[in-house]
mmCIF file of C-alpha atoms in Angstrom:
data_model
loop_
_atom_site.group_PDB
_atom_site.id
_atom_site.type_symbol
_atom_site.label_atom_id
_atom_site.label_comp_id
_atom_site.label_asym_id
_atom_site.label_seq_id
_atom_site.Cartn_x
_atom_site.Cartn_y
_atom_site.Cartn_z
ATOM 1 C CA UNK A 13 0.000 0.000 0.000
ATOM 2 C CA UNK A 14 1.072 3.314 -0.834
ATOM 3 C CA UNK A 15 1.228 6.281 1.246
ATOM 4 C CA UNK A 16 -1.458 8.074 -1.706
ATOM 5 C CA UNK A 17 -4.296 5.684 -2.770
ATOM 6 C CA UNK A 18 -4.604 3.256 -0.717
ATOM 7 C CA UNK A 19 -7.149 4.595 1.106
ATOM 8 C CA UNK A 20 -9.670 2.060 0.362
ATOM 9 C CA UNK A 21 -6.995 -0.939 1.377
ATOM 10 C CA UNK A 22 -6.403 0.726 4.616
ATOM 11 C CA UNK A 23 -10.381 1.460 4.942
ATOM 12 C CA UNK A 24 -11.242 -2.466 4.135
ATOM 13 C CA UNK A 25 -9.075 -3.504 6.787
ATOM 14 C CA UNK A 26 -9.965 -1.403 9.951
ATOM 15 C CA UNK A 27 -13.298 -2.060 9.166
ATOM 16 C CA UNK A 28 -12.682 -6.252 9.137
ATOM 17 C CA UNK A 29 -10.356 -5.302 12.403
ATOM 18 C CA UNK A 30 -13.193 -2.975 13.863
ATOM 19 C CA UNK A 31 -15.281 -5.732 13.774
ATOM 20 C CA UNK A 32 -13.292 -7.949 16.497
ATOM 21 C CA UNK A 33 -13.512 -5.140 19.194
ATOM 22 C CA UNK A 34 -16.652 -5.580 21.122
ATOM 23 C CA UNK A 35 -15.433 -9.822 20.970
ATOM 24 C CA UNK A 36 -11.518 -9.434 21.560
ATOM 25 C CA UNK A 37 -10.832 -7.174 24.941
ATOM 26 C CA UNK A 38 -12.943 -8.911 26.827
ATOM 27 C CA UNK A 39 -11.760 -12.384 26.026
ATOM 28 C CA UNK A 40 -7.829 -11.560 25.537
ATOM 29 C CA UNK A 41 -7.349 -9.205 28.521
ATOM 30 C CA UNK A 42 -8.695 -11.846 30.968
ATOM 31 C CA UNK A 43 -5.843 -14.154 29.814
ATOM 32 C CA UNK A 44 -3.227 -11.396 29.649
ATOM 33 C CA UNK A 45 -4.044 -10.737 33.523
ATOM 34 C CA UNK A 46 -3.707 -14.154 34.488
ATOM 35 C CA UNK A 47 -0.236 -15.066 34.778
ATOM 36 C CA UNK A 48 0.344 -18.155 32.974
ATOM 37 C CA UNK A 49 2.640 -21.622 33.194
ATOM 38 C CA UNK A 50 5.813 -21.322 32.039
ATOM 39 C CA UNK A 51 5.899 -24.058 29.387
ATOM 40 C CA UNK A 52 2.527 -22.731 27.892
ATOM 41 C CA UNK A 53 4.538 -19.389 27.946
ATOM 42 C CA UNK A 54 7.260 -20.244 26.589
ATOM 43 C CA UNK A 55 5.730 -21.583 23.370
ATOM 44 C CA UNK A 56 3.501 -18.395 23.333
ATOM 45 C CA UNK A 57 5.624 -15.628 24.669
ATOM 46 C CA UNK A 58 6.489 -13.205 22.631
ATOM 47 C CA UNK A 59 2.877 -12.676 21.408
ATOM 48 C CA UNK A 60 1.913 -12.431 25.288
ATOM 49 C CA UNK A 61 2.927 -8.806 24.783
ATOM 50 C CA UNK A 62 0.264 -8.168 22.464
ATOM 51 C CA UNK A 63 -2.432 -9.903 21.712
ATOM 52 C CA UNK A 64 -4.360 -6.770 20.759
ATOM 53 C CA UNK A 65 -4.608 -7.996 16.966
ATOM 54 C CA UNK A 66 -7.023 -5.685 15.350
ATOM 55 C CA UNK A 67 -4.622 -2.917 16.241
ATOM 56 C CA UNK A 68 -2.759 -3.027 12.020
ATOM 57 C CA UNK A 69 0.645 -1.725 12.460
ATOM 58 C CA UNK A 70 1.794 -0.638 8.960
ATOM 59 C CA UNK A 71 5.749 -0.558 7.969
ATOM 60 C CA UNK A 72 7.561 1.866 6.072
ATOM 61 C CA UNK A 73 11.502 2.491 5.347
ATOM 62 C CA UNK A 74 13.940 -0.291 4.252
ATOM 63 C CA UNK A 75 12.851 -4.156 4.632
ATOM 64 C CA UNK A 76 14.307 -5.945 8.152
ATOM 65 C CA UNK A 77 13.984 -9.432 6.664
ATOM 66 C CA UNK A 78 16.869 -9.344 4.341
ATOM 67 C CA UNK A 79 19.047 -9.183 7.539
ATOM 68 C CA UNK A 80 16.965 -11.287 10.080
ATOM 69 C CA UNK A 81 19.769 -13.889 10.232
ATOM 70 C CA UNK A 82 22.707 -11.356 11.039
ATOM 71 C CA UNK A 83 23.509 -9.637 14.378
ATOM 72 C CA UNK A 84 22.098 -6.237 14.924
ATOM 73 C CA UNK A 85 20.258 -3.693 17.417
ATOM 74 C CA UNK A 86 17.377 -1.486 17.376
ATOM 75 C CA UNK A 87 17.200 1.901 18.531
ATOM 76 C CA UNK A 88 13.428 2.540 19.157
ATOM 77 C CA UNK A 89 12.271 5.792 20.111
ATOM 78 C CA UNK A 90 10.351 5.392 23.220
ATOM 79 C CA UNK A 91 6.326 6.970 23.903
ATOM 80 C CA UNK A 92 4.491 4.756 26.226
ATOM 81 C CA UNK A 93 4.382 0.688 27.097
ATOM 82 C CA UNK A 94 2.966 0.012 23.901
ATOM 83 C CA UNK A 95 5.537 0.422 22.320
ATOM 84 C CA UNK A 96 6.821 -2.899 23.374
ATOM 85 C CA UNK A 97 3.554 -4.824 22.035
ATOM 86 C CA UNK A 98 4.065 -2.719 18.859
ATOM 87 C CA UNK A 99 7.250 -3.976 18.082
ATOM 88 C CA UNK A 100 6.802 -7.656 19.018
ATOM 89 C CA UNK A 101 4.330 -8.004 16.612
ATOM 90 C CA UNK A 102 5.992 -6.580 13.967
ATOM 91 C CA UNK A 103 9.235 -8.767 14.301
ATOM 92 C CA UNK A 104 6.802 -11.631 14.489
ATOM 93 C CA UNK A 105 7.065 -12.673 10.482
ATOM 94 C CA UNK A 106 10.812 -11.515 10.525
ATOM 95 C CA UNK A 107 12.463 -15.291 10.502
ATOM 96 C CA UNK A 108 14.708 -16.503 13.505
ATOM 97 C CA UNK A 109 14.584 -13.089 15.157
ATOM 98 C CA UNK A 110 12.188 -13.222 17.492
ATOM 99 C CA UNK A 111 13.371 -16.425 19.561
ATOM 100 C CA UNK A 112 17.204 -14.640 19.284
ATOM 101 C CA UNK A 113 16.621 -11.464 20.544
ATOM 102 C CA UNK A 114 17.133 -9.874 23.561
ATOM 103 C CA UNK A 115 15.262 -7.092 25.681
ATOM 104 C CA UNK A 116 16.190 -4.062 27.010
ATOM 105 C CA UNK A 117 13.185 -2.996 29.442
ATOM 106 C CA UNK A 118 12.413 -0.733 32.116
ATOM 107 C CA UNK A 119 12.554 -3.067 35.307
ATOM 108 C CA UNK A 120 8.768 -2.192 36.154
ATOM 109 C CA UNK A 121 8.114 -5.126 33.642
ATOM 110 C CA UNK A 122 9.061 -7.656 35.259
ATOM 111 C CA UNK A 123 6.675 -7.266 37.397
ATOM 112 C CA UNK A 124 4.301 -8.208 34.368
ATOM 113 C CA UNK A 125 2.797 -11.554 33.949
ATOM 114 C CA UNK A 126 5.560 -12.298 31.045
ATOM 115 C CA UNK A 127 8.279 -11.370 33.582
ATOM 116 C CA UNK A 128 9.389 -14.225 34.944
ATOM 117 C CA UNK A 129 9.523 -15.495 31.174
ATOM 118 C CA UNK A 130 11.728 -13.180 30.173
ATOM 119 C CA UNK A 131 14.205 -13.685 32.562
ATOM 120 C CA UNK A 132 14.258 -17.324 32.137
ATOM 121 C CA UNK A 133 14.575 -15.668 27.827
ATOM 122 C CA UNK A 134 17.952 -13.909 29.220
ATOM 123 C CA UNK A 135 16.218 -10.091 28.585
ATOM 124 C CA UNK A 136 17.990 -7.493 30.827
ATOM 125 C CA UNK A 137 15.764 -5.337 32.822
ATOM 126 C CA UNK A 138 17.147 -1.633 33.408
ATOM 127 C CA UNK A 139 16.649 0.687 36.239
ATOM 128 C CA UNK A 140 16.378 4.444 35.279
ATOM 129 C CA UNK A 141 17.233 7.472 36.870
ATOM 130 C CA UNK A 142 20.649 8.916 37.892
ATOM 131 C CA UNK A 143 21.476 7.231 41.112
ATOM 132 C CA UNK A 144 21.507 3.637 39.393
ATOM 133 C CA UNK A 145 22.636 5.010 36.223
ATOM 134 C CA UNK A 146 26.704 4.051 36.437
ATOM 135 C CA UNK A 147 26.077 0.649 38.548
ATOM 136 C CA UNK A 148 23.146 -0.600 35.990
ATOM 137 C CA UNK A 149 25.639 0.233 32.856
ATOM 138 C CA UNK A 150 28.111 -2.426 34.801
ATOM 139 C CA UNK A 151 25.465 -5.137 35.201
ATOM 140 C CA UNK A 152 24.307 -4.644 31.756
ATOM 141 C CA UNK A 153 28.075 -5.116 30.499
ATOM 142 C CA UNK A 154 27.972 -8.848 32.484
ATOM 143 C CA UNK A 155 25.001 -9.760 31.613
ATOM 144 C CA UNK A 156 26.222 -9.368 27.763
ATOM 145 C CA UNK A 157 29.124 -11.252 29.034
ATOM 146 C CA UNK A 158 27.436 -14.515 30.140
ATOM 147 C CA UNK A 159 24.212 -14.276 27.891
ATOM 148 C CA UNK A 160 24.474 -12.930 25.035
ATOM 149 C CA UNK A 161 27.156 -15.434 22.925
ATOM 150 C CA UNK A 162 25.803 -18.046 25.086
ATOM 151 C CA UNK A 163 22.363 -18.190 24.520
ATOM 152 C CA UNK A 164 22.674 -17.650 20.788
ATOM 153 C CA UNK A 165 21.147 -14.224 20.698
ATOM 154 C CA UNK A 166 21.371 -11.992 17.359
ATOM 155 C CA UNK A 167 19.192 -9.390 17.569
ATOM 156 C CA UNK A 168 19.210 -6.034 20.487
ATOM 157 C CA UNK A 169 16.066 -4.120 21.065
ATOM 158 C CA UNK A 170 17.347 -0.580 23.132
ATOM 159 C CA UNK A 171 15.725 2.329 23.698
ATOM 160 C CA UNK A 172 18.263 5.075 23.806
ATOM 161 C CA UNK A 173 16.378 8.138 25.508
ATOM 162 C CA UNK A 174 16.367 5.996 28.623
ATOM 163 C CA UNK A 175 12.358 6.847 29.460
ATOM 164 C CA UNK A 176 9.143 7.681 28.028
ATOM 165 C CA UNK A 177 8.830 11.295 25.943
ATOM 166 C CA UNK A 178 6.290 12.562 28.175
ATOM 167 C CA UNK A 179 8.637 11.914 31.276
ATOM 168 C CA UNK A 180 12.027 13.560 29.521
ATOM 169 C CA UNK A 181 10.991 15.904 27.296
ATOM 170 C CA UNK A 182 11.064 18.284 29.774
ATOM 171 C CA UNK A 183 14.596 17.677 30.665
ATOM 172 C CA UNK A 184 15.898 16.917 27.386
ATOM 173 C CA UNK A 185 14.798 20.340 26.118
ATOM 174 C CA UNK A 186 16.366 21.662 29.380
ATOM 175 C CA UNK A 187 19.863 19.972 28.656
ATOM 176 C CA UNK A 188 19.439 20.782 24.786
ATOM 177 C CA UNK A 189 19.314 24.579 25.420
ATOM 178 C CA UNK A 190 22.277 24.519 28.139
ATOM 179 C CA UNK A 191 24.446 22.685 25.136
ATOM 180 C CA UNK A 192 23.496 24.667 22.159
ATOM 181 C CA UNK A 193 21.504 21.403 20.816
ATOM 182 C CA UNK A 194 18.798 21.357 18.409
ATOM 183 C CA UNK A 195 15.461 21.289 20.668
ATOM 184 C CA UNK A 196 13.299 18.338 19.759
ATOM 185 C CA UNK A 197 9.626 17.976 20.577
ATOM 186 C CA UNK A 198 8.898 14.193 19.325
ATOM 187 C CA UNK A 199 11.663 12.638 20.802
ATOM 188 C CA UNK A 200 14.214 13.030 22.988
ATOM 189 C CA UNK A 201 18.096 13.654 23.021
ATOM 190 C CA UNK A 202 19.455 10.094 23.721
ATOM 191 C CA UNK A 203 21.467 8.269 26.357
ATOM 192 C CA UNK A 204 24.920 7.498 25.353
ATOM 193 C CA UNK A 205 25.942 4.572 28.186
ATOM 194 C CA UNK A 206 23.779 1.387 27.085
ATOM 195 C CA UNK A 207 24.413 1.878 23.420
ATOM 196 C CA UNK A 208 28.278 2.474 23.950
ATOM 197 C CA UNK A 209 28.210 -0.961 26.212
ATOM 198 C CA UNK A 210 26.970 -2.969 23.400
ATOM 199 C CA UNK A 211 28.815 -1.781 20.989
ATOM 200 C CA UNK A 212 32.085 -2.219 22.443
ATOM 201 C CA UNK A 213 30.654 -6.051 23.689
ATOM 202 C CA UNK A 214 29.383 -6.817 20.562
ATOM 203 C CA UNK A 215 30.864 -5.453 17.472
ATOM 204 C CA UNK A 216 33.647 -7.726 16.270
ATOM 205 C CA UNK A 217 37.176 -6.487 15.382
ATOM 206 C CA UNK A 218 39.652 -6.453 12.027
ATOM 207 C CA UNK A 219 43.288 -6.914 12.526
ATOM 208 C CA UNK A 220 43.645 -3.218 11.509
ATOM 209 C CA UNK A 221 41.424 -2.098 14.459
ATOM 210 C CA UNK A 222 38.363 -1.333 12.412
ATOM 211 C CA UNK A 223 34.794 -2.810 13.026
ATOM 212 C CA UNK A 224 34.217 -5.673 11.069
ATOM 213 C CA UNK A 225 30.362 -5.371 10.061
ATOM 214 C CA UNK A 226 27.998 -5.255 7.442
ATOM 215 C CA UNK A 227 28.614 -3.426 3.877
ATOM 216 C CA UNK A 228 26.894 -0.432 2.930
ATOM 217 C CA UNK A 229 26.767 -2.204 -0.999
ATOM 218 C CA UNK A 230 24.915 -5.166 0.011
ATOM 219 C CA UNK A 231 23.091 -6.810 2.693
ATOM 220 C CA UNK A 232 24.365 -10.567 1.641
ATOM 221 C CA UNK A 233 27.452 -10.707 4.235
ATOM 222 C CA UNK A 234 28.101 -12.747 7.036
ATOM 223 C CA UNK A 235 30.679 -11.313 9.386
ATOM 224 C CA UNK A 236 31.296 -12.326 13.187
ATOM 225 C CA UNK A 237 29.941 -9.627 15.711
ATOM 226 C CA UNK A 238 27.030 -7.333 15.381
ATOM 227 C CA UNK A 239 26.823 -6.279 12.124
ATOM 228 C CA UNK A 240 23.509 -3.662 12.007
ATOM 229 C CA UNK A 241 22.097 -0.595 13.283
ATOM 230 C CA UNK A 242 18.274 -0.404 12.890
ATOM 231 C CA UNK A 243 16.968 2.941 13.125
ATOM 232 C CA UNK A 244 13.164 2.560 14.022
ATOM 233 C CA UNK A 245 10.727 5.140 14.767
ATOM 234 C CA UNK A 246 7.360 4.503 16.033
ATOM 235 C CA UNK A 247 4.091 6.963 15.015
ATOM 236 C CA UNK A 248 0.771 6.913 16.632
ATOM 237 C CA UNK A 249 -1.943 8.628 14.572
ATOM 238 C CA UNK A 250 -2.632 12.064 16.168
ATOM 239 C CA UNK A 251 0.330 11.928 18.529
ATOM 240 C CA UNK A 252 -1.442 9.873 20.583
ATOM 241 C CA UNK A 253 0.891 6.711 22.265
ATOM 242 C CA UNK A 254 -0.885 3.262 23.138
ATOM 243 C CA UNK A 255 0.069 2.282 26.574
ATOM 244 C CA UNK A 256 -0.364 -0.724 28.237
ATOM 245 C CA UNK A 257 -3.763 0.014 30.302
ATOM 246 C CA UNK A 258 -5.304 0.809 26.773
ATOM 247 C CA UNK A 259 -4.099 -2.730 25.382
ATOM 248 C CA UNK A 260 -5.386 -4.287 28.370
ATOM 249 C CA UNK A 261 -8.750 -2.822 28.201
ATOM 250 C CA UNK A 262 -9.471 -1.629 24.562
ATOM 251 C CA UNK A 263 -10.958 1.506 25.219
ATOM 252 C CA UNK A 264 -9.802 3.238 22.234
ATOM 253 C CA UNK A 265 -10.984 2.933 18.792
ATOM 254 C CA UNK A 266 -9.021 0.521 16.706
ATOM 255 C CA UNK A 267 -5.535 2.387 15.070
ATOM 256 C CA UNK A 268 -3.093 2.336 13.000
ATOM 257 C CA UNK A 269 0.206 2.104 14.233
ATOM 258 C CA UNK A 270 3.248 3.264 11.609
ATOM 259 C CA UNK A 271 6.938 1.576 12.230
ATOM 260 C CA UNK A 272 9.785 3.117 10.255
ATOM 261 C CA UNK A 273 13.297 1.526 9.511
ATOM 262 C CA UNK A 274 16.591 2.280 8.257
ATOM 263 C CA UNK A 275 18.967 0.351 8.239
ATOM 264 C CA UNK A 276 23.077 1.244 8.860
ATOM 265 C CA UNK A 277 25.970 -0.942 8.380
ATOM 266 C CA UNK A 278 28.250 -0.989 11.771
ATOM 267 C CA UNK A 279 31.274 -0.037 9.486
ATOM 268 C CA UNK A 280 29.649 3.242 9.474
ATOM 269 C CA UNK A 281 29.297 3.420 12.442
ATOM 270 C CA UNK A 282 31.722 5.128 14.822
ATOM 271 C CA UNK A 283 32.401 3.496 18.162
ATOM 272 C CA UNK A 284 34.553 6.268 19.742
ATOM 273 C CA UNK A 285 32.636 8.726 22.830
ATOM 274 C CA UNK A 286 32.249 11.677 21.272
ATOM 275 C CA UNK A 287 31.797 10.701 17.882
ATOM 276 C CA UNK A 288 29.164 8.187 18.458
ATOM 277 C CA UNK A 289 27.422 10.216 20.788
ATOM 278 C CA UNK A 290 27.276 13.168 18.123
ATOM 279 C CA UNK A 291 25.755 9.690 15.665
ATOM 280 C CA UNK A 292 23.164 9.002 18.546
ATOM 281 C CA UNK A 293 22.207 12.938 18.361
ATOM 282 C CA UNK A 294 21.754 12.701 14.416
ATOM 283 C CA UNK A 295 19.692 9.749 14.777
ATOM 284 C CA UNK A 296 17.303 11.476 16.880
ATOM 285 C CA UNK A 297 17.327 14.800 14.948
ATOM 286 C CA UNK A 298 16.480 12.422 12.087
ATOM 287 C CA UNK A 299 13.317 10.918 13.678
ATOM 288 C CA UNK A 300 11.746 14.545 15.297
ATOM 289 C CA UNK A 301 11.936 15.278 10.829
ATOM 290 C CA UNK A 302 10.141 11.918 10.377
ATOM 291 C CA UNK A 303 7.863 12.255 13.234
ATOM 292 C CA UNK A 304 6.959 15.980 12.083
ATOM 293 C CA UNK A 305 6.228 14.945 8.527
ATOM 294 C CA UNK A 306 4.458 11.989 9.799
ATOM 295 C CA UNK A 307 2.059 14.259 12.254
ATOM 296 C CA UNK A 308 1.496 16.556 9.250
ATOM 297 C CA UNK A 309 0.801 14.321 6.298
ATOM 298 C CA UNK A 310 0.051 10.897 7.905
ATOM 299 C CA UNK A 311 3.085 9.433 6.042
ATOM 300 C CA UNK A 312 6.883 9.294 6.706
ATOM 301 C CA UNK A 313 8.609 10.896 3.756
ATOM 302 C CA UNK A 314 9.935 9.181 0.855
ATOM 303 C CA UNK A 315 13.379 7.708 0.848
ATOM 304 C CA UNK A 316 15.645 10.244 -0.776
ATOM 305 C CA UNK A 317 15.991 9.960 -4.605
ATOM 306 C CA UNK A 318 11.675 8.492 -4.799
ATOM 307 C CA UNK A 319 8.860 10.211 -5.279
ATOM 308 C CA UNK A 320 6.355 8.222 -2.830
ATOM 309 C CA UNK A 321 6.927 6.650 -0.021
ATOM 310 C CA UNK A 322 6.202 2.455 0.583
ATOM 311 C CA UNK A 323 4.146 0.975 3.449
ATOM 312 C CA UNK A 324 3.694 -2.513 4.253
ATOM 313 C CA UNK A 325 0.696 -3.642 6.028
ATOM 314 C CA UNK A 326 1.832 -6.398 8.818
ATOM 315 C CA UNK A 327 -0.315 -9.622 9.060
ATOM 316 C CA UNK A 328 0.169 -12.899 11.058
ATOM 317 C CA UNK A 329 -1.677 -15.996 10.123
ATOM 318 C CA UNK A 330 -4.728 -16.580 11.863
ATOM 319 C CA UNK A 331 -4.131 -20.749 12.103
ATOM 320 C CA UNK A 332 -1.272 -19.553 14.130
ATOM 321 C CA UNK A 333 -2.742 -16.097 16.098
ATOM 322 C CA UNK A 334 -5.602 -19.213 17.482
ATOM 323 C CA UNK A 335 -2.534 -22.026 18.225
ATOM 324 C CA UNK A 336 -0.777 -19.390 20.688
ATOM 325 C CA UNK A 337 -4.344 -18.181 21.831
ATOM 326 C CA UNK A 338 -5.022 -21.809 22.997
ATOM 327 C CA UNK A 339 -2.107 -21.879 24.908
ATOM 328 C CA UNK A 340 -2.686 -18.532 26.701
ATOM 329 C CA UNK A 341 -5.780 -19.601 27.844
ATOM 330 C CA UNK A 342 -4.555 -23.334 28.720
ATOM 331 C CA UNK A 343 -1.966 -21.113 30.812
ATOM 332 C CA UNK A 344 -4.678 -19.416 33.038
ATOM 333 C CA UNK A 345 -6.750 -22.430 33.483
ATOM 334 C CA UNK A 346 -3.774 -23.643 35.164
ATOM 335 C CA UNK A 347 -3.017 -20.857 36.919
ATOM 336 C CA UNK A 348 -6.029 -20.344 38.101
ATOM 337 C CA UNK A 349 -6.361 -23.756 39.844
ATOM 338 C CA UNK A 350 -3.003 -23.756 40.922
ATOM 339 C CA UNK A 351 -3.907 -20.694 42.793
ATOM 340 C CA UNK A 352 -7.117 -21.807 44.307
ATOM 341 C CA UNK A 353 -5.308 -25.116 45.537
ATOM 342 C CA UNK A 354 -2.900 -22.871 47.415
ATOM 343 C CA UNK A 355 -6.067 -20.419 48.376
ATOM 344 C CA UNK A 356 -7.539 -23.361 50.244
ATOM 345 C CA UNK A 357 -4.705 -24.653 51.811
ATOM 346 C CA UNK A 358 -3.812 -21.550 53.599
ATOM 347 C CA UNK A 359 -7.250 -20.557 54.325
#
């Protein structure tokens, strides 16, 4: 579908989506509250996060698949808890990626009926603000250590601005002005510590010092060591982020939710302080363009050199949406009885 007429696509399929709303919350967000057995889990995990189907998430900017089997991270701007669901569906048709990636959350969920889960996955949970700041960069460095090689993991999902917009903004725009920065309103200036940790863990050396990565010219290389940057920008129609309590209950009319990617080779990339801080900063700058032109238009712009401007609708397959369905709810029968065995012991 193209960012001009498709209209009627886009129109056919919220109204097929629309349909499942008055049927879906109350059925899905029973299970979703209900923490579930681990095996069951396991098999059903990732889509845990968001079950919330008839929310279409449409994808613009370069294709992920072609490098689904390398190493590589994504740096996600970061609105609300949504954003998580968001971007577990959308990696769900991307190959092997899914069951070799690794987290980067904010420590509140693990706390979150998946939590357990993803520890058991190896996903790092993060503490934010300034007094844990220094100590959490140290733990993350270890846990890249003894998890990341060992587990077979491929793929990174960070969020670099180290909390949600509506939380920094403020701050950002604050520290922007005292450093002669641009001032962004979309997004905020990132953090440089987790990014700089798994680069230097991560991306693989040449004998002459230089990162040995992926090539600008093609995307058909294998190299050892992270070999990607994904550049991915979330947009929610109207400015308006999903967050978790909306997922849960489906009080919102269904949405579109737009994903953006570009993709950078880590040979052009540069791994020293300043200069990959200054790389984090144009990344960002980047994304406030996108997100403006996105808020104005409903479309990211075109790549540069086209006219018009791609998007991909992203579908799963419904035999397998119901197989991982049946599990979740197989998960809080358990539960459930597990629970009241334990009630009635105790009481």
């Amino acid at each position: 579908m193209r960012a001009q007429g498709g209209s009627l696509l886009l129109s056919d399929r919220m109204s097929s989506v629309a349909s499942m709303k008055g049927f879906l919350p109350s059925v899905l967000s029973g299970t979703l509250l209900s923490p579930g057995m681990v095996p069951a889990f396991l098999l059903g995990r990732e889509l845990q996060r968001c079950r919330w189907l008839w929310r279409l998430v449409m994808e613009w900017g370069e294709d992920i698949k072609a490098i689904a089997k390398d190493e590589a991270v994504m740096l996600v701007n970061h609105q609300a808890t949504g954003d998580v669901c968001t971007l577990m569906m959308c990696l769900q048709d991307k190959g092997p990626v899914v069951a070799q990636m690794m987290w980067l959350m904010d420590h509140i969920f693990k706390y979150t009926n998946f939590g357990i889960v993803s520890l058991i996955h190896g996903d790092f949970f993060i503490r934010q603000g300034r007094a844990y700041r220094d100590q959490q960069l140290l733990v993350l460095k270890k846990h890249l250590e003894h998890n990341y090689r060992s587990r077979d993991r491929k793929w990174i999902v960070l969020f670099p601005e180290g909390g949600f917009l509506r939380k920094r903004r403020e701050t950002s725009q604050a520290f922007a002005k005292k450093n002669n920065l641009p001032f962004l309103t979309h997004v905020t200036l990132p953090r440089f510590g987790a990014t700089n940790i798994i680069l230097k863990a991560l991306v693989a050396r040449q004998e002459n010092g230089s990162p040995a990565g992926g090539d600008a010219r093609g995307l058909e290389c294998k190299s050892r060591g992270l070999q990607w940057i994904i550049d991915t920008t979330i947009a929610y129609p109207k400015a308006e982020p999903i967050d978790i309590q909306t997922w849960i209950l489906g009080y919102r009319k269904p949405t579109v939710t737009h994903v953006h990617y570009r993709i950078f080779p880590i040979a052009d990339v540069p791994l020293e302080t300043e200069d990959l801080t200054n790389w984090l900063y144009q990344r960002f700058i980047e994304k406030e363009d996108l997100l403006s032109h996105f808020y104005k238009t409903g479309a990211f712009p075109p790549p540069q050199g086209q006219k018009e401007a791609v998007s991909r609708a992203m579908t799963l397959s419904n035999v397998w949406i119901l197989l991982i369905q049946s599990f979740a709810f197989l998960s809080g029968y358990l539960w459930y009885h597990v629970i009241q065995y334990f009630y009635h012991c105790l009481f």
